[in-house]
Tab-separated table of C-alpha atoms in Angstrom:
chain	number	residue	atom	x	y	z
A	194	UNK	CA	-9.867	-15.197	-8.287
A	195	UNK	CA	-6.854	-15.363	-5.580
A	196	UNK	CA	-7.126	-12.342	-3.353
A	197	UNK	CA	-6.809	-10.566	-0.445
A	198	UNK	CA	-9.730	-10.556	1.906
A	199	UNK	CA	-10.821	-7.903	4.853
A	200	UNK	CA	-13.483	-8.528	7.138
A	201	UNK	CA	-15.369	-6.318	7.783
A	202	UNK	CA	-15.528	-3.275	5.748
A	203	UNK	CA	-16.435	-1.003	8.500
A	204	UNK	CA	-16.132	-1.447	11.811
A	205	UNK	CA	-17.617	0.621	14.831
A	206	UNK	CA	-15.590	0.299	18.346
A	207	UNK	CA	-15.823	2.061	21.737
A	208	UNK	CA	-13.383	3.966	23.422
A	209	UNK	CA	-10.887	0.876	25.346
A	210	UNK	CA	-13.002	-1.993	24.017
A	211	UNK	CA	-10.994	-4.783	22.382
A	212	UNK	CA	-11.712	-5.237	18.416
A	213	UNK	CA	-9.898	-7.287	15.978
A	214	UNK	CA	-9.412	-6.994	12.294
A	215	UNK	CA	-9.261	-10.256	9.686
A	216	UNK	CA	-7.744	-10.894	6.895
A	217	UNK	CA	-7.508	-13.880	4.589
A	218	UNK	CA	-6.082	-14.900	1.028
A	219	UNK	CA	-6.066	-17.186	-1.235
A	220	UNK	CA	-2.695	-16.526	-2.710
A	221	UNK	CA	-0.851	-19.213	-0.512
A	222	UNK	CA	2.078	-15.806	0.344
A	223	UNK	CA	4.682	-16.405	2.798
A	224	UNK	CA	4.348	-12.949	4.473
A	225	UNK	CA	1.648	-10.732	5.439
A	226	UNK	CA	1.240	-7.455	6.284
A	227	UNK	CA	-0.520	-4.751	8.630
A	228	UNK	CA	-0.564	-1.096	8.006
A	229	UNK	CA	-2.285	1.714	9.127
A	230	UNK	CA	-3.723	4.604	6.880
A	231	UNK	CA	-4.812	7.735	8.454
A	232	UNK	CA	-7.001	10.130	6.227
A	233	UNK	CA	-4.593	11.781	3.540
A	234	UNK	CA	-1.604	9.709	4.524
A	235	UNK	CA	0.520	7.048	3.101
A	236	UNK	CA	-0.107	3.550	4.367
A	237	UNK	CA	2.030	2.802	7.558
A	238	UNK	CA	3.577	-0.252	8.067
A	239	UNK	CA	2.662	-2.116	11.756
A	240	UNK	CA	4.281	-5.626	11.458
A	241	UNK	CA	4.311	-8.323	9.052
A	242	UNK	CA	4.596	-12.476	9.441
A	243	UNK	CA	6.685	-14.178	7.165
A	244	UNK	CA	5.365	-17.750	7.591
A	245	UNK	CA	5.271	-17.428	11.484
A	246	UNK	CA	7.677	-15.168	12.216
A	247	UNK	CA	6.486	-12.400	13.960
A	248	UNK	CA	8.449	-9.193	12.857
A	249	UNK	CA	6.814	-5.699	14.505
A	250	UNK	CA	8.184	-2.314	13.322
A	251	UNK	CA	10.084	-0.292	15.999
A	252	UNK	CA	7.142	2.354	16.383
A	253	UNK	CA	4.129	0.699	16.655
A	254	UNK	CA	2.201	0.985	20.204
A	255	UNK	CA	2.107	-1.833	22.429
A	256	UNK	CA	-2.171	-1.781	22.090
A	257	UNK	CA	-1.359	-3.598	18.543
A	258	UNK	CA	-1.224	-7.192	18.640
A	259	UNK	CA	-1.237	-9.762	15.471
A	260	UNK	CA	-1.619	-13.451	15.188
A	261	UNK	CA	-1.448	-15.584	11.923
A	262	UNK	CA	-3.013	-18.932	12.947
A	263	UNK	CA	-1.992	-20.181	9.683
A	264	UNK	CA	-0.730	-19.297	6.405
A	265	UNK	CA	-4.280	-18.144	4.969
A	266	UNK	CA	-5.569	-16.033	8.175
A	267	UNK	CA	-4.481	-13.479	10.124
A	268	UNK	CA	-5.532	-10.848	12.957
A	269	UNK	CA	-5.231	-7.425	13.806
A	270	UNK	CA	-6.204	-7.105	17.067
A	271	UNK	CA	-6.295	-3.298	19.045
A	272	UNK	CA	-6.613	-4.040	22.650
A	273	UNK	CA	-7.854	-0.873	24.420
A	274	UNK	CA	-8.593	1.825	20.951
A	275	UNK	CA	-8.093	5.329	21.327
A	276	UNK	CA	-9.700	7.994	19.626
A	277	UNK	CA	-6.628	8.522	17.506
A	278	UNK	CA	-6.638	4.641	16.709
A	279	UNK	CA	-9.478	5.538	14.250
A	280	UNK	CA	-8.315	4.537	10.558
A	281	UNK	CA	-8.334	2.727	8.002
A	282	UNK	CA	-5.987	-0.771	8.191
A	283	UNK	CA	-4.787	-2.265	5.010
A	284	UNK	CA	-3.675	-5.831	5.122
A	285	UNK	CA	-1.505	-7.151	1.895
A	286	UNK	CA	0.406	-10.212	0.951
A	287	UNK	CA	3.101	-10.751	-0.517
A	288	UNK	CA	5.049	-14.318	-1.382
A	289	UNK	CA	8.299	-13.069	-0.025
A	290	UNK	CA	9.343	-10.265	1.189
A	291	UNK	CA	11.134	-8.685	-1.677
A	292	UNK	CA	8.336	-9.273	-3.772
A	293	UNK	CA	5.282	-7.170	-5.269
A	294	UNK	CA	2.718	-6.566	-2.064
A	295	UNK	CA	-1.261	-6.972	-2.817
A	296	UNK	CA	-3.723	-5.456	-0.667
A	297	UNK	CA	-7.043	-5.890	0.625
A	298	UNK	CA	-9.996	-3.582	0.703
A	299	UNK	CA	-8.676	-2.115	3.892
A	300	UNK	CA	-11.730	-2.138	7.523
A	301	UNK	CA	-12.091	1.743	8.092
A	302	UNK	CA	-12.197	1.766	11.642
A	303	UNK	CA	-14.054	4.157	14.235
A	304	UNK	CA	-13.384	4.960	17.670
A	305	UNK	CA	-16.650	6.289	19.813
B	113	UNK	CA	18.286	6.580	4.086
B	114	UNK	CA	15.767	5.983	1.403
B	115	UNK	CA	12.905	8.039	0.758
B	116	UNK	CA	9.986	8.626	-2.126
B	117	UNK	CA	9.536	11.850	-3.300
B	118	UNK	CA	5.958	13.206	-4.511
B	119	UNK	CA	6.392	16.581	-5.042
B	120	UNK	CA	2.727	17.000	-6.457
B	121	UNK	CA	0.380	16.804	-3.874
B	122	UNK	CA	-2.710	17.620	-5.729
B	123	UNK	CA	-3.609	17.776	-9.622
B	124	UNK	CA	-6.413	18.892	-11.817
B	125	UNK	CA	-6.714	17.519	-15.412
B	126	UNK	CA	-9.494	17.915	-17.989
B	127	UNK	CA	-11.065	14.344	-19.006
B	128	UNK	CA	-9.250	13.266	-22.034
B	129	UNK	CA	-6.124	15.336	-21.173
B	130	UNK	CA	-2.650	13.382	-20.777
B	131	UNK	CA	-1.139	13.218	-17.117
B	132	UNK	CA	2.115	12.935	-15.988
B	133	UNK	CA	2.531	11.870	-12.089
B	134	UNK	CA	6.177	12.743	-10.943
B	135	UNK	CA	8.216	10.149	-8.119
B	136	UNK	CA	11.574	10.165	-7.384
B	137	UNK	CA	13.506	8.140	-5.193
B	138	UNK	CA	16.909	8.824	-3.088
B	139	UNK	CA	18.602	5.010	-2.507
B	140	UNK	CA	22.598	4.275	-3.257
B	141	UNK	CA	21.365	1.241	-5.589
B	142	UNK	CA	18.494	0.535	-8.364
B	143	UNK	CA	15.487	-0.216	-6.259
B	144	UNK	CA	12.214	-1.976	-7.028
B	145	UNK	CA	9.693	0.723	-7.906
B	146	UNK	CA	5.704	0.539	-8.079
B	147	UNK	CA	3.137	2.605	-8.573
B	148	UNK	CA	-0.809	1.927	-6.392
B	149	UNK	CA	-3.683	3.251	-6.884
B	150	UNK	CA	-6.492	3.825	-4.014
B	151	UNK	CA	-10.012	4.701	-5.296
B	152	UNK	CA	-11.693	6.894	-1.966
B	153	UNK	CA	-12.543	4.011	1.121
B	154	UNK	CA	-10.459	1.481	-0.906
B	155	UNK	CA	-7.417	-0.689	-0.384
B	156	UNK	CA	-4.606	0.152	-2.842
B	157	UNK	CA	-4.177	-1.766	-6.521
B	158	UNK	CA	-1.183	-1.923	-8.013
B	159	UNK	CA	-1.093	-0.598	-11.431
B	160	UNK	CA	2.781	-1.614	-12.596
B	161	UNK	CA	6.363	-2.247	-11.518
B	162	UNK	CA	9.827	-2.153	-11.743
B	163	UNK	CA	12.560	-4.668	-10.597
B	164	UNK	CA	14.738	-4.459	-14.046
B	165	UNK	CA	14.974	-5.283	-17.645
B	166	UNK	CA	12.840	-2.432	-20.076
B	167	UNK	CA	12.919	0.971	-18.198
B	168	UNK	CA	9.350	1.545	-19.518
B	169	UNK	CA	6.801	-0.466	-18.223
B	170	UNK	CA	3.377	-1.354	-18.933
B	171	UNK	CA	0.369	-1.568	-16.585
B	172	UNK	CA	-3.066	-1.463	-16.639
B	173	UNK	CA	-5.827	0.754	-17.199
B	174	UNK	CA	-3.604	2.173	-19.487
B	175	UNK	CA	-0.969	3.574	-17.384
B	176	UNK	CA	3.278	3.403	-18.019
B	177	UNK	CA	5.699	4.922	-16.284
B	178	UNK	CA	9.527	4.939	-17.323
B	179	UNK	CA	12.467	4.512	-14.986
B	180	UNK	CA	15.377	6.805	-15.012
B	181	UNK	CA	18.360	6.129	-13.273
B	182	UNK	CA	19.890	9.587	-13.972
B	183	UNK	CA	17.444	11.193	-12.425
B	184	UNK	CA	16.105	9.148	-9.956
B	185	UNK	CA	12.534	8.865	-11.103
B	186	UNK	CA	9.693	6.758	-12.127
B	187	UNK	CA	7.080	8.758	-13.441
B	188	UNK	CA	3.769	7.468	-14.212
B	189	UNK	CA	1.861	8.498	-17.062
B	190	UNK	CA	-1.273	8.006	-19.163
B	191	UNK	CA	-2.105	9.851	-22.783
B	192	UNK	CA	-5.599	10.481	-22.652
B	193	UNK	CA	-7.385	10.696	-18.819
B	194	UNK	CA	-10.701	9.286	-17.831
B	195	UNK	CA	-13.416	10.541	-15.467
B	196	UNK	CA	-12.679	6.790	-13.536
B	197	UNK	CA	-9.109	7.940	-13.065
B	198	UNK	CA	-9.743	10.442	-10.280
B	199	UNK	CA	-8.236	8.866	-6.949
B	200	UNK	CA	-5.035	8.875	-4.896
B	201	UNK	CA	-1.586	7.660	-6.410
B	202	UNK	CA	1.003	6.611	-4.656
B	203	UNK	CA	4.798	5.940	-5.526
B	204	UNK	CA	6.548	3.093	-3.478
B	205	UNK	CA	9.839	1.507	-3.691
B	206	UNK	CA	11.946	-1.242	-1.589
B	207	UNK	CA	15.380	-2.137	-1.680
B	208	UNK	CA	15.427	-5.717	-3.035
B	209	UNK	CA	17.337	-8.593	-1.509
B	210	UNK	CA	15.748	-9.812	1.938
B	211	UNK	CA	14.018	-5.939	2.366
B	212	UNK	CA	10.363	-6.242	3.340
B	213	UNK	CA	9.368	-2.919	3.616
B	214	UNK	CA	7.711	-0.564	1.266
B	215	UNK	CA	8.665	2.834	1.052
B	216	UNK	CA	5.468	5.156	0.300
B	217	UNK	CA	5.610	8.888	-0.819
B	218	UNK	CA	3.031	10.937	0.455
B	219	UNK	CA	0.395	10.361	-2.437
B	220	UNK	CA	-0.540	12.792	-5.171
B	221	UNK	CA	-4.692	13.221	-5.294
B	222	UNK	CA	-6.014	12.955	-9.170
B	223	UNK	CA	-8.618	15.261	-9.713
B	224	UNK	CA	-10.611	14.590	-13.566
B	225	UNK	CA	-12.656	17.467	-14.709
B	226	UNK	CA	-15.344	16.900	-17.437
């Protein structure tokens, strides 16, 4: 089946160490997405890559990087995590940007 | 600016009991509407959508919800509840056109009682 992928589930970080988040799909979309859920919130968008245009909302903190190597794979990387960096990050797809976004499992991230 | 309203933030049904989850939206045009669903530690699945055409739609697991311009809402509904139902809802919408971003409400939290 053509989905959206996460890797990994959980993930376990110290306090300023470098981590990155993957995602992958099969659906061949144009544009992907990061957001970030904290616990009883709605998912917040971080940036998105249609094809390999990077486009990064206005808000989110310069310790958030992405890359999309190509169209199937792409990175969430936190360069120094705080404490309130500890979430859960949702990746979708979508195969333009007006169009219906899918979403992965989500990596529920901790911050020691 | 647009917005999603969820004015529910929590409800209790019985198992077997019909639900009604309530959304409205505040945008000058007709936007494109959806409804997710995230099971706890999950990503979210969409359940349905609404770009035009038929102002009731279909999704799965059962679930509809109806569009109404005059009111600015697309609730989401389901006659008869099940236990597997319990989890978060949220309402989303975007503008169309070259718009990427979703608009979330806040979520309303489905709690099924036996």
């Amino acid at each position: 089946d053509a989905m959206v992928i996460q890797n990994p589930r959980y993930q376990v970080t110290q306090f300023g160490k470098p981590v990155t988040l993957s995602c992958s799909q099969t659906l061949n979309h144009n544009v992907m997405y990061w957001y970030q859920q904290k616990s009883s919130q709605a998912p917040k968008l971080l940036f998105h890559y249609y094809d390999k245009d990077f486009n990064n909302e206005a808000d989110t903190p310069d310790n958030f990087q992405s890359r999309r190597p190509n169209t199937s794979f792409c990175f969430l990387d936190i360069r120094s995590p705080g404490l309130g960096d500890a979430a859960m990050y949702l990746c979708a797809t979508s195969r333009d940007p007006e169009e219906t976004q899918y979403f992965g499992p989500g990596t529920r991230l901790l911050v020691l | 600016a647009q917005s999603v309203t969820q004015p529910d933030i929590h409800i209790t049904v019985s198992e077997g009991a019909s639900l009604e989850l309530r959304c409205n939206y505040s945008y000058g045009a007709t936007p494109y509407l959806f409804w997710y669903v995230q099971s706890p530690g999950q990503g979210l699945q969409l359940l349905l959508k609404y770009f035009s055409g038929d102002t009731l739609v279909q999704g799965i697991k059962g679930f509809e919800a109806e569009f109404k311009r005059s009111q600015s809402s697309f609730n989401l509904r389901k006659p008869s509840v099940h236990w597997s139902d319990a989890a978060e809802y949220f309402c989303a919408m975007n503008s169309g056109g070259s718009n990427y971003k979703l608009t979330f409400g806040k979520g309303t939290l489905l709690t099924v009682n036996p």
